[in-house]
Short mmCIF file of C-alpha atoms in Angstrom, two decimals:
data_model
loop_
_atom_site.label_atom_id
_atom_site.label_comp_id
_atom_site.label_asym_id
_atom_site.label_seq_id
_atom_site.Cartn_x
_atom_site.Cartn_y
_atom_site.Cartn_z
CA MET A 1 19.60 -22.64 -16.16
CA ILE A 2 20.60 -20.36 -13.41
CA GLY A 3 17.66 -17.54 -13.12
CA ASN A 4 16.59 -15.58 -10.02
CA ARG A 5 18.63 -14.99 -7.04
CA ALA A 6 16.16 -12.36 -7.16
CA ARG A 7 16.91 -9.20 -4.88
CA PRO A 8 20.44 -10.13 -3.50
CA SER A 9 22.65 -6.96 -3.76
CA ILE A 10 25.03 -6.36 -6.17
CA LEU A 11 27.90 -6.16 -3.33
CA ILE A 12 27.37 -9.90 -2.51
CA PHE A 13 28.45 -11.25 -5.83
CA CYS A 14 30.43 -8.52 -7.27
CA LEU A 15 33.08 -8.31 -4.33
CA MET A 16 33.54 -12.19 -4.39
CA ILE A 17 36.12 -11.49 -7.00
CA PHE A 18 38.35 -9.29 -4.69
CA ALA A 19 40.10 -12.02 -3.14
CA THR A 20 41.82 -13.77 -6.29
CA PRO A 21 44.23 -11.99 -8.79
CA VAL A 22 43.14 -14.75 -11.14
CA TYR A 23 39.58 -13.76 -11.39
CA ALA A 24 39.41 -13.66 -14.96
CA GLN A 25 39.40 -17.45 -15.06
CA VAL A 26 35.83 -17.27 -13.28
CA PRO A 27 32.88 -15.34 -15.13
CA PHE A 28 31.85 -13.47 -12.09
CA ASN A 29 30.73 -10.86 -14.44
CA LEU A 30 28.02 -13.17 -15.70
CA ILE A 31 26.99 -13.73 -11.99
CA ILE A 32 26.76 -9.83 -11.24
CA SER A 33 24.83 -9.25 -14.32
CA GLU A 34 21.98 -11.38 -12.71
CA GLN A 35 22.12 -9.38 -9.44
CA LEU A 36 21.50 -6.00 -10.77
CA ARG A 37 17.86 -6.08 -10.47
CA SER A 38 18.15 -4.61 -6.54
CA THR A 39 17.15 -1.05 -6.19
CA PHE A 40 20.26 0.78 -5.46
CA THR A 41 19.09 4.36 -5.35
CA LEU A 42 19.55 5.72 -1.86
CA VAL A 43 16.53 7.64 -0.87
CA GLY A 44 15.91 9.40 2.29
CA SER A 45 13.15 8.31 4.80
CA GLY A 46 9.80 9.34 5.88
CA ALA A 47 5.98 8.63 4.92
CA ARG A 48 5.56 12.45 4.07
CA ALA A 49 8.29 12.52 1.55
CA ALA A 50 7.45 9.24 0.31
CA GLY A 51 3.85 10.25 -0.51
CA MET A 52 5.22 13.03 -2.54
CA GLY A 53 7.33 10.72 -4.72
CA GLY A 54 10.68 11.42 -2.85
CA ALA A 55 10.87 15.21 -3.96
CA PHE A 56 11.89 16.46 -0.77
CA THR A 57 15.08 18.21 -1.43
CA ALA A 58 13.67 21.74 -1.43
CA VAL A 59 11.07 21.21 1.34
CA ALA A 60 12.82 19.28 4.10
CA ASP A 61 11.08 20.58 7.04
CA ASP A 62 10.31 18.20 9.66
CA ALA A 63 12.17 15.73 11.62
CA THR A 64 13.14 13.49 8.63
CA ALA A 65 14.65 16.43 7.21
CA ALA A 66 18.30 15.47 7.34
CA SER A 67 18.15 12.23 5.47
CA PHE A 68 16.94 14.76 2.29
CA ASN A 69 18.80 18.12 2.78
CA PRO A 70 20.58 18.98 6.38
CA ALA A 71 20.13 22.58 5.70
CA GLY A 72 16.24 21.93 6.14
CA LEU A 73 16.86 21.31 9.81
CA ALA A 74 17.17 24.89 10.54
CA GLN A 75 13.41 25.46 9.58
CA LEU A 76 12.55 23.55 13.06
CA VAL A 77 11.24 25.54 15.68
CA VAL A 78 10.67 22.95 18.39
CA PRO A 79 12.46 19.64 19.07
CA GLU A 80 11.13 16.58 17.31
CA ALA A 81 11.67 12.72 17.55
CA SER A 82 10.52 10.66 14.73
CA VAL A 83 10.18 7.09 13.77
CA VAL A 84 9.41 5.42 10.51
CA PHE A 85 8.66 1.84 9.60
CA ASP A 86 8.03 0.11 6.11
CA HIS A 87 6.46 -2.86 4.68
CA LEU A 88 7.34 -4.60 1.17
CA ASP A 89 5.72 -6.98 -1.05
CA LEU A 90 7.78 -7.67 -3.93
CA GLN A 91 7.03 -10.10 -6.79
CA ASP A 92 9.34 -11.19 -9.82
CA GLN A 93 8.15 -12.88 -12.90
CA TYR A 94 10.52 -14.20 -15.46
CA LEU A 95 8.40 -14.41 -18.64
CA ASP A 96 8.97 -15.71 -22.49
CA PHE A 97 12.43 -16.93 -21.67
CA VAL A 98 14.09 -19.11 -24.48
CA VAL A 99 17.76 -20.84 -24.33
CA LEU A 100 19.64 -19.57 -27.51
CA ASP A 101 21.93 -22.74 -28.06
CA PRO A 102 23.79 -21.70 -31.63
CA VAL A 103 23.87 -25.71 -32.04
CA GLU A 104 20.22 -26.79 -31.12
CA ALA A 105 16.83 -25.49 -31.62
CA PRO A 106 15.93 -22.72 -29.05
CA LEU A 107 14.58 -24.25 -26.04
CA PRO A 108 11.85 -22.40 -24.03
CA LEU A 109 11.32 -22.11 -20.30
CA SER A 110 8.32 -22.16 -18.54
CA ASP A 111 7.34 -18.79 -16.65
CA SER A 112 8.19 -18.61 -13.27
CA GLU A 113 8.01 -16.02 -10.24
CA ALA A 114 9.20 -15.24 -6.80
CA GLN A 115 7.53 -13.60 -4.01
CA PHE A 116 8.73 -11.89 -0.99
CA ASP A 117 7.70 -9.55 1.90
CA ARG A 118 9.38 -7.99 4.97
CA ASN A 119 9.12 -5.40 7.50
CA SER A 120 11.66 -3.09 8.80
CA LEU A 121 12.48 -0.04 11.22
CA ASN A 122 13.40 2.44 8.24
CA PHE A 123 14.44 5.37 10.33
CA LEU A 124 14.76 7.13 13.88
CA SER A 125 15.94 10.48 14.89
CA PHE A 126 15.90 13.12 17.65
CA SER A 127 16.15 17.21 16.36
CA LEU A 128 17.10 19.80 18.71
CA PRO A 129 16.57 23.44 17.33
CA PHE A 130 18.11 25.99 19.46
CA ALA A 131 18.90 30.05 19.04
CA VAL A 132 22.17 31.68 19.40
CA GLY A 133 22.02 35.30 18.97
CA ASP A 134 19.77 36.04 16.02
CA ARG A 135 20.53 32.77 14.48
CA ARG A 136 18.52 29.56 14.29
CA TRP A 137 20.33 26.39 14.94
CA ALA A 138 19.33 22.76 14.61
CA ALA A 139 21.32 19.67 15.40
CA GLN A 140 19.94 15.98 14.60
CA PHE A 141 20.99 12.28 15.46
CA SER A 142 19.52 9.78 13.28
CA THR A 143 19.80 6.15 11.89
CA GLN A 144 18.67 5.13 8.54
CA LYS A 145 18.62 1.55 6.89
CA ALA A 146 19.78 2.60 3.74
CA VAL A 147 19.92 -0.52 2.05
CA ASP A 148 17.78 -3.40 2.93
CA LEU A 149 19.17 -6.75 2.05
CA THR A 150 16.51 -9.18 3.67
CA TYR A 151 15.33 -11.61 1.08
CA HIS A 152 14.03 -15.26 0.67
CA GLY A 153 13.04 -16.78 -2.74
CA ASP A 154 12.16 -20.19 -3.93
CA ARG A 155 11.65 -20.63 -7.69
CA LEU A 156 10.89 -23.80 -9.63
CA PHE A 157 10.56 -24.05 -13.52
CA SER A 158 11.64 -26.07 -16.26
CA GLU A 159 13.19 -26.24 -19.98
CA ILE A 160 10.64 -27.19 -22.39
CA ASP A 161 11.14 -29.22 -25.68
CA SER A 162 9.26 -28.89 -28.96
CA GLU A 163 6.50 -30.77 -27.81
CA GLY A 164 5.83 -28.79 -24.50
CA ASN A 165 7.32 -31.77 -22.13
CA PRO A 166 9.74 -30.54 -19.55
CA VAL A 167 13.32 -31.75 -20.10
CA VAL A 168 15.37 -30.19 -17.15
CA ASP A 169 13.81 -29.09 -13.78
CA ILE A 170 15.29 -26.25 -12.11
CA GLN A 171 15.20 -25.18 -8.41
CA GLN A 172 16.60 -21.92 -6.95
CA VAL A 173 16.46 -21.09 -3.25
CA THR A 174 17.88 -17.98 -1.93
CA ASP A 175 17.83 -16.46 1.86
CA GLN A 176 19.68 -13.38 2.75
CA SER A 177 19.42 -11.27 5.93
CA GLY A 178 20.79 -7.86 7.06
CA GLY A 179 21.62 -4.76 4.99
CA ILE A 180 23.63 -1.14 5.29
CA ARG A 181 22.59 1.28 7.95
CA ILE A 182 23.68 4.97 8.32
CA TYR A 183 24.28 6.36 11.45
CA SER A 184 24.50 10.42 11.14
CA GLY A 185 24.86 13.45 13.22
CA SER A 186 23.83 16.54 11.46
CA LEU A 187 24.06 20.54 12.20
CA ALA A 188 22.14 23.48 10.32
CA ILE A 189 22.08 27.09 10.62
CA SER A 190 20.06 29.94 9.25
CA ALA A 191 23.03 31.75 7.56
CA THR A 192 21.02 34.62 6.59
CA ARG A 193 17.21 35.34 6.55
CA ARG A 194 17.11 33.45 3.00
CA MET A 195 19.53 30.71 2.94
CA LEU A 196 20.00 27.89 5.31
CA ILE A 197 23.16 25.52 5.25
CA GLY A 198 23.75 22.18 6.96
CA VAL A 199 26.25 19.35 7.08
CA ALA A 200 25.80 15.58 8.19
CA ILE A 201 28.53 13.34 9.10
CA ASN A 202 27.63 9.74 8.29
CA HIS A 203 28.95 6.44 9.49
CA TRP A 204 27.95 3.53 6.87
CA LYS A 205 27.67 0.21 8.74
CA GLY A 206 26.96 -2.79 6.73
CA ASP A 207 26.46 -6.52 7.75
CA TRP A 208 24.47 -9.31 5.81
CA ASP A 209 24.62 -13.05 5.20
CA SER A 210 23.63 -14.62 2.13
CA SER A 211 23.07 -18.48 0.77
CA SER A 212 22.07 -19.62 -2.42
CA PHE A 213 21.51 -22.77 -4.08
CA THR A 214 20.88 -23.50 -7.93
CA SER A 215 20.18 -27.39 -9.04
CA GLU A 216 19.50 -29.02 -12.59
CA THR A 217 17.71 -32.30 -12.81
CA ILE A 218 17.35 -34.22 -15.88
CA VAL A 219 13.93 -35.15 -16.28
CA GLU A 220 14.37 -38.67 -17.67
CA ASP A 221 17.37 -39.34 -15.38
CA PRO A 222 16.39 -37.76 -11.96
CA GLU A 223 20.10 -38.96 -10.65
CA ASP A 224 21.64 -36.46 -13.03
CA VAL A 225 22.02 -33.44 -10.92
CA GLU A 226 24.04 -30.37 -11.14
CA PHE A 227 24.26 -27.91 -8.30
CA LEU A 228 26.02 -24.84 -7.58
CA SER A 229 25.62 -23.33 -3.80
CA PHE A 230 27.68 -20.81 -2.04
CA THR A 231 27.23 -19.02 1.29
CA GLN A 232 28.60 -15.45 2.28
CA THR A 233 28.93 -13.06 5.20
CA ASN A 234 29.86 -9.50 4.84
CA ALA A 235 30.73 -6.27 6.48
CA LEU A 236 31.11 -2.85 5.33
CA SER A 237 32.26 0.30 7.36
CA ALA A 238 32.51 3.75 5.84
CA TRP A 239 32.54 7.36 6.48
CA ASN A 240 31.44 10.36 4.44
CA PHE A 241 29.52 13.78 4.65
CA ASP A 242 26.48 15.46 3.05
CA LEU A 243 26.34 19.29 2.50
CA GLY A 244 22.94 21.00 2.10
CA MET A 245 21.77 24.43 1.04
CA LEU A 246 18.28 26.00 0.87
CA LEU A 247 17.37 28.98 -0.24
CA GLN A 248 13.75 30.36 0.72
CA TYR A 249 11.46 32.88 -0.91
CA LYS A 250 8.14 33.83 -0.72
CA TYR A 251 6.64 31.35 -3.02
CA ALA A 252 9.41 28.83 -3.97
CA ASN A 253 12.20 26.96 -2.28
CA VAL A 254 15.47 25.66 -4.05
CA GLY A 255 17.32 22.73 -2.28
CA ILE A 256 20.75 21.72 -3.04
CA ARG A 257 22.45 18.43 -1.31
CA TYR A 258 25.86 16.94 -2.09
CA ARG A 259 26.60 13.62 -0.70
CA SER A 260 30.55 13.16 -0.68
CA GLY A 261 31.78 9.59 -2.16
CA PHE A 262 33.78 7.60 0.03
CA SER A 263 36.36 4.31 0.39
CA ALA A 264 34.44 1.66 2.08
CA ASP A 265 36.33 -1.22 4.16
CA TYR A 266 34.77 -4.39 2.91
CA THR A 267 35.31 -7.75 4.37
CA LEU A 268 34.10 -11.00 3.48
CA LYS A 269 33.94 -14.80 3.77
CA VAL A 270 32.72 -16.95 0.99
CA ARG A 271 32.19 -20.65 0.73
CA VAL A 272 31.45 -22.22 -2.49
CA ASP A 273 30.25 -25.95 -3.41
CA THR A 274 29.35 -27.45 -6.49
CA ASN A 275 29.57 -30.90 -8.29
CA ILE A 276 30.04 -29.40 -11.81
CA GLU A 277 33.58 -30.13 -13.07
CA ASP A 278 36.33 -27.39 -12.91
CA PRO A 279 34.84 -25.67 -9.98
CA LEU A 280 35.07 -21.82 -8.91
CA ILE A 281 38.25 -20.88 -7.35
CA PRO A 282 37.98 -21.17 -3.78
CA LEU A 283 38.22 -17.57 -2.04
CA PRO A 284 39.93 -16.89 0.89
CA ASP A 285 38.73 -14.45 3.56
CA THR A 286 39.81 -11.13 2.58
CA THR A 287 39.48 -7.40 3.20
CA THR A 288 39.55 -4.62 0.46
CA GLU A 289 38.30 -1.18 -0.32
CA LEU A 290 35.41 0.14 -2.59
CA GLU A 291 35.00 3.54 -3.85
CA TRP A 292 31.84 4.66 -3.83
CA PRO A 293 30.71 7.72 -6.01
CA SER A 294 29.37 11.06 -4.91
CA THR A 295 25.68 11.98 -5.62
CA LEU A 296 24.15 15.64 -6.33
CA ASN A 297 20.47 16.23 -5.66
CA LEU A 298 18.63 19.30 -6.53
CA GLY A 299 15.38 20.30 -5.81
CA LEU A 300 12.42 23.00 -6.28
CA ALA A 301 9.48 23.29 -4.32
CA LEU A 302 6.70 25.99 -5.22
CA LYS A 303 4.21 27.26 -2.51
CA PRO A 304 1.36 29.24 -4.27
CA SER A 305 -0.58 29.14 -0.99
CA ASP A 306 -0.18 28.04 2.71
CA LYS A 307 -1.99 24.89 1.64
CA VAL A 308 -0.37 23.62 -1.33
CA THR A 309 3.16 22.50 -2.25
CA LEU A 310 4.64 21.15 -5.45
CA ALA A 311 7.72 19.89 -5.47
CA ALA A 312 10.28 18.43 -8.13
CA ASP A 313 13.77 16.64 -7.63
CA PHE A 314 16.69 15.75 -10.15
CA GLY A 315 19.63 13.33 -8.99
CA ARG A 316 22.97 12.27 -10.26
CA THR A 317 25.14 9.62 -9.65
CA ASP A 318 28.32 8.43 -11.68
CA TRP A 319 28.25 5.02 -11.41
CA SER A 320 31.14 4.46 -13.72
CA LYS A 321 33.20 5.86 -10.85
CA MET A 322 32.31 2.84 -8.34
CA LEU A 323 35.69 1.07 -8.47
CA PHE A 324 37.82 -1.51 -6.59
CA ASN A 325 41.19 -2.52 -7.22
CA ALA A 326 41.06 -6.11 -8.80
CA GLY A 327 44.93 -6.76 -8.62
CA VAL A 328 48.19 -5.63 -9.66
CA GLN A 329 47.99 -6.78 -13.29
CA THR A 330 44.28 -5.70 -13.75
CA GLY A 331 44.18 -2.25 -11.50
CA LYS A 332 40.87 -0.73 -10.83
CA VAL A 333 37.77 -2.17 -12.35
CA ASN A 334 33.90 -1.04 -12.21
CA PHE A 335 31.81 -2.53 -9.62
CA PHE A 336 29.04 -3.29 -11.95
CA ASP A 337 30.91 -5.01 -15.07
CA LEU A 338 34.10 -5.78 -13.96
CA GLU A 339 35.48 -3.45 -16.72
CA PRO A 340 38.19 -0.79 -16.31
CA GLN A 341 36.65 2.53 -15.95
CA VAL A 342 37.91 3.57 -19.51
CA SER A 343 35.87 0.77 -21.31
CA THR A 344 32.99 0.12 -19.17
CA ARG A 345 29.45 0.38 -20.18
CA VAL A 346 28.06 1.72 -16.77
CA SER A 347 27.28 5.29 -17.25
CA PRO A 348 25.72 7.88 -14.87
CA ALA A 349 22.09 7.43 -13.85
CA TYR A 350 19.59 10.52 -13.46
CA ASP A 351 16.72 10.04 -11.52
CA TRP A 352 13.42 12.51 -11.33
CA ARG A 353 10.75 13.04 -8.90
CA VAL A 354 7.66 15.00 -8.69
CA GLY A 355 5.27 15.44 -5.64
CA ALA A 356 2.61 17.28 -4.42
CA GLU A 357 0.79 18.21 -0.92
CA TYR A 358 -2.56 19.76 -0.01
CA LEU A 359 -3.50 20.62 3.53
CA PHE A 360 -6.99 20.32 4.82
CA PHE A 361 -7.56 22.45 7.92
CA HIS A 362 -10.48 21.68 10.39
CA ARG A 363 -10.38 23.50 13.63
CA SER A 364 -6.93 22.36 15.31
CA VAL A 365 -6.56 19.39 12.97
CA ILE A 366 -4.39 19.24 9.94
CA ILE A 367 -4.89 16.46 7.36
CA PRO A 368 -2.40 16.58 4.35
CA VAL A 369 -3.02 14.42 1.20
CA ARG A 370 -0.03 13.92 -1.06
CA GLY A 371 1.06 12.16 -4.45
CA GLY A 372 4.01 11.79 -6.61
CA TRP A 373 5.56 9.90 -9.31
CA PHE A 374 9.38 8.97 -9.86
CA TYR A 375 11.87 7.51 -12.42
CA GLU A 376 14.74 5.66 -11.04
CA PRO A 377 17.63 4.24 -13.48
CA GLN A 378 19.69 1.59 -11.77
CA PRO A 379 23.33 1.25 -12.27
CA GLY A 380 23.22 -2.26 -13.44
CA ILE A 381 23.15 -3.20 -17.23
CA ASP A 382 22.57 -6.56 -18.34
CA ALA A 383 25.62 -8.47 -19.23
CA VAL A 384 24.24 -9.37 -22.82
CA THR A 385 21.68 -7.00 -23.76
CA GLY A 386 23.14 -3.79 -22.42
CA LYS A 387 19.62 -3.00 -21.09
CA ARG A 388 19.48 -0.67 -17.80
CA PHE A 389 16.88 -1.57 -15.22
CA VAL A 390 14.74 1.38 -14.77
CA ASN A 391 12.27 1.60 -11.86
CA LYS A 392 8.89 3.59 -12.52
CA GLY A 393 6.62 4.21 -9.76
CA TYR A 394 3.84 6.33 -8.15
CA THR A 395 3.05 7.34 -4.64
CA ALA A 396 -0.02 8.36 -2.71
CA GLY A 397 -0.19 9.48 0.88
CA VAL A 398 -2.35 10.69 3.88
CA GLY A 399 -1.64 12.05 7.29
CA VAL A 400 -3.23 13.75 10.30
CA LYS A 401 -1.49 16.32 12.69
CA ILE A 402 -3.31 16.93 16.19
CA GLY A 403 -1.43 19.14 18.58
CA SER A 404 2.19 17.83 18.92
CA VAL A 405 1.77 14.76 17.12
CA ALA A 406 1.82 13.96 13.35
CA VAL A 407 1.27 10.41 11.74
CA ASP A 408 1.66 9.80 8.09
CA PHE A 409 0.98 7.06 5.97
CA ALA A 410 2.11 6.34 2.47
CA TYR A 411 1.69 3.87 -0.47
CA GLN A 412 4.64 3.33 -3.33
CA ARG A 413 3.85 1.09 -6.44
CA LYS A 414 7.02 0.45 -8.46
CA ASN A 415 7.47 -1.61 -11.49
CA SER A 416 10.14 -2.41 -14.05
CA ASP A 417 10.19 -4.57 -17.10
CA THR A 418 13.78 -5.33 -18.36
CA PRO A 419 15.10 -7.63 -21.29
CA ILE A 420 17.64 -9.72 -19.68
CA THR A 421 19.67 -12.83 -19.97
CA LEU A 422 20.14 -15.60 -17.70
CA PHE A 423 22.86 -18.55 -17.52
CA GLU A 424 23.25 -22.41 -16.50
CA PRO A 425 25.30 -23.02 -13.72
CA ASP A 426 28.15 -24.80 -15.70
CA ASP A 427 28.11 -21.86 -18.16
CA LEU A 428 28.72 -19.69 -15.12
CA VAL A 429 31.57 -21.79 -14.26
CA ILE A 430 33.30 -22.39 -17.46
CA GLY A 431 32.42 -18.72 -18.83
CA ASP A 432 30.33 -20.14 -21.86
CA ARG A 433 28.43 -17.05 -23.29
CA ASN A 434 27.23 -19.11 -26.26
CA ASN A 435 23.52 -20.17 -25.13
CA PRO A 436 22.07 -17.70 -22.64
CA ALA A 437 18.34 -17.94 -21.89
CA GLU A 438 16.91 -14.68 -23.30
CA GLY A 439 13.25 -13.16 -21.72
CA ARG A 440 12.01 -10.41 -19.75
CA LEU A 441 11.96 -9.87 -15.88
CA GLN A 442 8.85 -8.13 -14.68
CA ARG A 443 9.21 -6.53 -11.04
CA SER A 444 6.33 -5.20 -9.13
CA GLU A 445 6.76 -3.75 -5.38
CA ASN A 446 4.08 -2.69 -3.10
CA ARG A 447 5.69 -0.71 -0.23
CA MET A 448 3.82 0.92 2.58
CA PHE A 449 5.33 3.51 4.94
CA VAL A 450 4.16 4.92 8.25
CA SER A 451 5.70 7.71 10.39
CA MET A 452 5.28 9.23 13.60
CA ILE A 453 6.86 12.63 14.59
CA LEU A 454 6.37 13.89 18.13
CA GLN A 455 7.17 17.40 19.02
CA LEU A 456 8.64 17.92 22.32
CA PRO A 457 8.82 20.43 25.00
CA ARG A 458 10.53 23.99 23.62
CA SER A 459 12.37 24.33 26.90
CA LEU A 460 14.94 21.29 25.63
CA GLY A 461 15.85 23.74 22.90
CA ARG A 462 17.39 26.01 25.68
CA LEU A 463 19.59 23.33 26.95
CA ILE A 464 22.49 23.60 24.27
CA PRO A 465 22.71 27.57 24.48
CA ALA A 466 22.76 27.00 28.43
CA ILE A 467 25.63 24.63 28.12
CA PHE A 468 27.98 26.30 25.67
CA VAL A 469 26.98 29.94 25.35
CA GLU A 470 27.39 32.55 28.32
CA PRO A 471 23.99 34.18 29.12
CA GLU A 472 23.75 37.82 28.23
CA LYS A 473 23.97 39.78 31.40
CA SER A 474 21.25 42.28 32.40
CA PRO A 475 22.09 46.07 32.37
CA ILE A 476 22.09 46.33 36.18
CA GLU A 477 25.11 43.43 36.24
CA ASN A 478 26.82 45.44 33.44
CA LYS A 479 27.28 48.18 35.89
#
């Protein structure tokens, strides 16, 4: 029985098939179906935004703005530097699984779980607002860990007979490190007194390693062991752009962010080892292209007073357009289920976020408190049940701003409960779909964010006009 490779990215396994035009001989779509439990929604950075459930498209008024809406940078009045760290605790529980063999009686599996925690540098930026004429401008350079693929899992469980005795012991060990980081340069301008516009040019750089080992041991014959293991190194590179607009009214803001799709260069090296008969086809080192779809985000922020902000965001990504070329005979297929675009079951995902912020003032100190909720459907759909993985969660946050320094904290709780199917190693190799194990995967994530924003001297904002714009002459010099 093959179960959790837990949080490895879809990229790792889906793109294994790029290298061979005879991929249909190997049921990689079954392997892929077990990897879609990774969070794949790309969200901006910052503890303040996280505390508001990620509803920040129409707010975007601090040093993390460009990761949500580059137009928001034009709201800055002084240069700012920011850094964001996050900590993740993740737990997967595999419950009520039963192997549905069409010949033999159903065979239950013992419940099991995998736990993991990690720390990471999430975001780093430097923002420089400046004025040219009567227009406010702002530039920002930033880097964001868009997808963190670091993971370790070690899971033990058993197939159980009708008398409650273990028949087969299963072990799974997964190690992964690295991820995908975005390096961005952004520019925003106050086009009118009401409308801000901005653009970000992004370089996507991915670099991660993965290894996985799964074994089955017959309890009555410990020498009878089947195993399937592989290692893979990955690299991804691409460029794209974000366009943003922010409309500002007395009691409300309206925000729009469009993230362009792109074609990524992807290289991989895969090594597979198994003692199962008719092993996986060896894959040569290869380079290919992956088409990544665009994303549209819409936001609304209500400001009934100077102390209160109420925000809501909507996002749409059409994952059915995430495609790659699987060979001359097959053509382009969907990244998640390897089906042609006309027949894929993968559909657009719509995510929703709501949040609120209230400011307490005490002399020169500002103390914000925040809360939020979010709904994140993932692109992945289980290969057999057809069920989509959906993350739901809530957030809470608090901060303090004293003078030129602001520190924010946020807590995020994310849960999902999805009917899924799992397959044995030999089933994956020979493509047998007749006896999967069906059950439930309950995932819970606890995540902490901490951000620090430092406001820098205003004089830095005069550097760009001094370098690129001729200063206005005095009336005496004009004579």
